[in-house]
PDB file of C-alpha atoms in Angstrom:
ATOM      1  CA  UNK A   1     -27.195-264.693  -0.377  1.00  0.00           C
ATOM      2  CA  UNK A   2     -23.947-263.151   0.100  1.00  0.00           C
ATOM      3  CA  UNK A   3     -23.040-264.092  -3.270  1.00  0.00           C
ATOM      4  CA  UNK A   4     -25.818-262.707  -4.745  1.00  0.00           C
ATOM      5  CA  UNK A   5     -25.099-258.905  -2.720  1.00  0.00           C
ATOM      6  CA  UNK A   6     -21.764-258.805  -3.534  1.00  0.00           C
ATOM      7  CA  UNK A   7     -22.185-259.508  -7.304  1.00  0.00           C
ATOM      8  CA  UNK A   8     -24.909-256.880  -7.328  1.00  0.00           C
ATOM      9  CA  UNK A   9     -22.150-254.330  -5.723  1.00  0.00           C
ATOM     10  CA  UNK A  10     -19.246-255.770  -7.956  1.00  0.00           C
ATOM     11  CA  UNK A  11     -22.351-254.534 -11.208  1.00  0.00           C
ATOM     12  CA  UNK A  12     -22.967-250.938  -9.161  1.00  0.00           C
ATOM     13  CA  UNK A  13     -19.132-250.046  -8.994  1.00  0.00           C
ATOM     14  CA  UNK A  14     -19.274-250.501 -13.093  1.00  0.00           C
ATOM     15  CA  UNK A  15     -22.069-248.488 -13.526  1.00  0.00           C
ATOM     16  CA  UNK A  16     -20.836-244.933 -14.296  1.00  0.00           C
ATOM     17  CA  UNK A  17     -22.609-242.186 -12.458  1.00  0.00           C
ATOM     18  CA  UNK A  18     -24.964-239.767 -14.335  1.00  0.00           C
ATOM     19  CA  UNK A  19     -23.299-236.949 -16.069  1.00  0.00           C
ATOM     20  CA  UNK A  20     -24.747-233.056 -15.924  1.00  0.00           C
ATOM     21  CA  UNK A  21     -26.685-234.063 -18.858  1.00  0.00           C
ATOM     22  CA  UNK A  22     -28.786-236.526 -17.830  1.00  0.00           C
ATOM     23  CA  UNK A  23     -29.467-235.497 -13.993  1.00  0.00           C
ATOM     24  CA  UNK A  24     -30.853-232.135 -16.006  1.00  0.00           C
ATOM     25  CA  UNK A  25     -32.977-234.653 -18.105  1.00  0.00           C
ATOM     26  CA  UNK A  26     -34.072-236.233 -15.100  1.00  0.00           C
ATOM     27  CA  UNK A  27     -35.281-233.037 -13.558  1.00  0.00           C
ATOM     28  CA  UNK A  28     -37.672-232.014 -16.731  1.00  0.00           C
ATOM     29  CA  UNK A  29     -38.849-235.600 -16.915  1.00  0.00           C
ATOM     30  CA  UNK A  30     -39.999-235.897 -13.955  1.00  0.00           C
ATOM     31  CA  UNK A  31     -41.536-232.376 -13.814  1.00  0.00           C
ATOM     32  CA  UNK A  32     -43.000-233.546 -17.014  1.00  0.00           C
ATOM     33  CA  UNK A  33     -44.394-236.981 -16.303  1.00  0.00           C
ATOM     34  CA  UNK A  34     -45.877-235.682 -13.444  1.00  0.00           C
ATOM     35  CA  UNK A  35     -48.085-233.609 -15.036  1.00  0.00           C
ATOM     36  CA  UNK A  36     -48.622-236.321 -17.141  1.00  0.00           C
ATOM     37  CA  UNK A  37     -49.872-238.833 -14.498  1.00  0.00           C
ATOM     38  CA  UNK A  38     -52.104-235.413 -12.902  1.00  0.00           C
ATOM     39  CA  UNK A  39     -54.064-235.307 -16.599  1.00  0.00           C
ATOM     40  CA  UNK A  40     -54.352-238.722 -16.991  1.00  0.00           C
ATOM     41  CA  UNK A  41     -55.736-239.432 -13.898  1.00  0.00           C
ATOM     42  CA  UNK A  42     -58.754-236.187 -14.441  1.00  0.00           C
ATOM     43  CA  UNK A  43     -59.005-237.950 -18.251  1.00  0.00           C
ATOM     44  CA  UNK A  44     -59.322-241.292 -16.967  1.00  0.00           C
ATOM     45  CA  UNK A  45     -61.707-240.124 -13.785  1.00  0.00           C
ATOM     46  CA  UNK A  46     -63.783-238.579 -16.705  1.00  0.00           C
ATOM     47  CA  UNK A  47     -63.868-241.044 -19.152  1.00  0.00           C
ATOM     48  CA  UNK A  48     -65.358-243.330 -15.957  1.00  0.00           C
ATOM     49  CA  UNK A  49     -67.803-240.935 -14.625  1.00  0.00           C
ATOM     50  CA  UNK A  50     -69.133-238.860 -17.825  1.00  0.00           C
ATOM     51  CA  UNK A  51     -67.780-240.673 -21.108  1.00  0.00           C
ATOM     52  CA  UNK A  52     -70.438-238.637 -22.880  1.00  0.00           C
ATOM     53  CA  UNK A  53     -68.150-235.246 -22.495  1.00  0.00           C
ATOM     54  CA  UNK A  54     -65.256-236.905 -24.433  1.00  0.00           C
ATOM     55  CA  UNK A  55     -66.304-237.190 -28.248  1.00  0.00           C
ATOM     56  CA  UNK A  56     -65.103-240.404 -29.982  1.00  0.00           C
ATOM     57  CA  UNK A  57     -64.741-242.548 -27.342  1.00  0.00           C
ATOM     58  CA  UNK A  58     -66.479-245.990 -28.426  1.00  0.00           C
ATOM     59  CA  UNK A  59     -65.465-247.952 -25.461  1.00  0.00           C
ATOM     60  CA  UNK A  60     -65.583-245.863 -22.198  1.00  0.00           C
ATOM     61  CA  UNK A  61     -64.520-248.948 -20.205  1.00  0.00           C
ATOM     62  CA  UNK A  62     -61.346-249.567 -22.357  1.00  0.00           C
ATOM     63  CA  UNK A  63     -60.488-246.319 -22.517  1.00  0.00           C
ATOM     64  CA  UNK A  64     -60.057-245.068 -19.103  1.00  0.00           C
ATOM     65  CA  UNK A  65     -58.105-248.498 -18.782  1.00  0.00           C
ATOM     66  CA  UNK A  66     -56.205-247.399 -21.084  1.00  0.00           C
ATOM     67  CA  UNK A  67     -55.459-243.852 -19.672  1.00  0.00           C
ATOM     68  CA  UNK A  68     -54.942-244.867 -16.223  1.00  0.00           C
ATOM     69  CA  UNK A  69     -52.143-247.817 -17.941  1.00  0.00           C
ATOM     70  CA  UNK A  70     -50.461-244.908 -19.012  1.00  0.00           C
ATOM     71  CA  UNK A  71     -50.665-243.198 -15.876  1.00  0.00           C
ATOM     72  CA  UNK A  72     -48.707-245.643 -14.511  1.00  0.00           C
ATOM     73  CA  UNK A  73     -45.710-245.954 -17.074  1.00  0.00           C
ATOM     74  CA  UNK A  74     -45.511-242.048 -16.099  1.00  0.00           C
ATOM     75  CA  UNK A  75     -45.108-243.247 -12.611  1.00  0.00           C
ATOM     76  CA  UNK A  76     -42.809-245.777 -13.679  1.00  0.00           C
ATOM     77  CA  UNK A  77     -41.190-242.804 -15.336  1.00  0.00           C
ATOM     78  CA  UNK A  78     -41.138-240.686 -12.100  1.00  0.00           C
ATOM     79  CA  UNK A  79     -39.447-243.609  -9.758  1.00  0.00           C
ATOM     80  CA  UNK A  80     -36.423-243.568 -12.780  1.00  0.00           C
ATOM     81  CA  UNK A  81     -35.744-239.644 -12.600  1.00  0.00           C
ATOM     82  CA  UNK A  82     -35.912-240.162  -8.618  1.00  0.00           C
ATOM     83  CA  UNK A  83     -33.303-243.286  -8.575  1.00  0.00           C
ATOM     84  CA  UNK A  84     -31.139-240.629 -10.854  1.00  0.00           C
ATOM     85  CA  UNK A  85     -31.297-237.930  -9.014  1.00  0.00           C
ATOM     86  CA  UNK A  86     -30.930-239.747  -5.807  1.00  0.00           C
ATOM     87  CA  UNK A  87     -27.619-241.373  -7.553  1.00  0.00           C
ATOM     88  CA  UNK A  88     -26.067-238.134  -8.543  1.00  0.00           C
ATOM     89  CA  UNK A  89     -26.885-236.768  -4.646  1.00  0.00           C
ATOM     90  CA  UNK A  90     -24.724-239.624  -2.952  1.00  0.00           C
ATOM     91  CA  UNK A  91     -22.172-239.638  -5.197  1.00  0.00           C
ATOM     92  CA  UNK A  92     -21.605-235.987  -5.112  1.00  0.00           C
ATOM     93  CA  UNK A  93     -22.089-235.985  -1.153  1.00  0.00           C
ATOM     94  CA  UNK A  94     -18.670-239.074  -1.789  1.00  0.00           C
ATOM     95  CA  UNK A  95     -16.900-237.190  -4.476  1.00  0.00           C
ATOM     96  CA  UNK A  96     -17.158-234.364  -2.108  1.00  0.00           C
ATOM     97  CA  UNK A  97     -15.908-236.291   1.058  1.00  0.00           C
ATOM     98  CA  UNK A  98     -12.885-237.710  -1.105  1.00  0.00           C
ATOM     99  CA  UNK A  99     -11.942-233.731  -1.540  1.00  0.00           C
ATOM    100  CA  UNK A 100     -10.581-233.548  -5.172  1.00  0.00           C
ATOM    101  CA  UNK A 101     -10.126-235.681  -7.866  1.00  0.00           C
ATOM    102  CA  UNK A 102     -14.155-236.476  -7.850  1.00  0.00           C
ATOM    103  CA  UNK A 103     -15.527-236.485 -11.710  1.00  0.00           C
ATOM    104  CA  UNK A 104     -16.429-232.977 -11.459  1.00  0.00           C
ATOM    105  CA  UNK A 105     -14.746-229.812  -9.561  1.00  0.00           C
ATOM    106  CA  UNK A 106     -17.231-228.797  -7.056  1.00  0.00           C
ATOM    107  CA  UNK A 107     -18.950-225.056  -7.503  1.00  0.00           C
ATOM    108  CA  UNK A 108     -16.853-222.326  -6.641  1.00  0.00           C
ATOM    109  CA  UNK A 109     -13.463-224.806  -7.372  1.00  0.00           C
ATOM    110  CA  UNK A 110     -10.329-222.750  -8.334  1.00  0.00           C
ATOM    111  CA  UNK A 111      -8.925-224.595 -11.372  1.00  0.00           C
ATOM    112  CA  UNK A 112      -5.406-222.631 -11.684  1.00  0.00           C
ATOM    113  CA  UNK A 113      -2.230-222.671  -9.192  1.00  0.00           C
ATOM    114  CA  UNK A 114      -2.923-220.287  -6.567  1.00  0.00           C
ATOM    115  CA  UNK A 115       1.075-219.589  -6.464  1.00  0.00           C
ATOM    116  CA  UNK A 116       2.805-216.270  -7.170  1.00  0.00           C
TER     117      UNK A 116
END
């Protein structure tokens, strides 16, 4: 079992940490998927309890499947962005422990010799 944990950390210290660009992506997916669950969910709620108030629905049973299926990838979705995020917290809290020489200067960084 120790094997097994130490491989897994040997694969984690390979794996680059997200840039800007994708913890920004992960922000306006999530924000995004979870609006997408929130509709799916009233869709799927009213395909089950009134199918007649959604025109062209020929299987009501199939389709609210269907909807709440999809609901879940945006879950699936949601639990990504939050592992990214998550990610980019810790390893700014340890880039910011190690002082400098972390990926990115920290906010408010001077970036020129402060000598006269």
């Amino acid at each position: 079992m120790a094997d097994v944990f130490d491989r897994l950390q040997g694969l984690a210290a390979k794996i680059p940490p997200p840039g800007p660009r994708s913890v920004g992506c992960a922000k306006c997916c999530g924000i995004f998927s979870s609006t997408g669950v929130v509709f799916l969910c009233v869709i799927g709620n009213l395909i089950k309890t009134q199918p007649l108030y959604v025109i062209g629905v020929d299987e009501p049973k199939a389709a609210y499947k269907a909807s709440f299926n999809a609901a879940w990838i945006y879950v699936a979705m949601i639990a990504i962005c939050v592992a990214v995020l998550a990610y980019d917290k810790i390893n700014t809290q340890q880039r910011s422990s190690r002082g400098r020489g972390g990926r990115y200067p920290e906010y408010g960084s001077i970036s020129y010799k402060s000598e006269f």
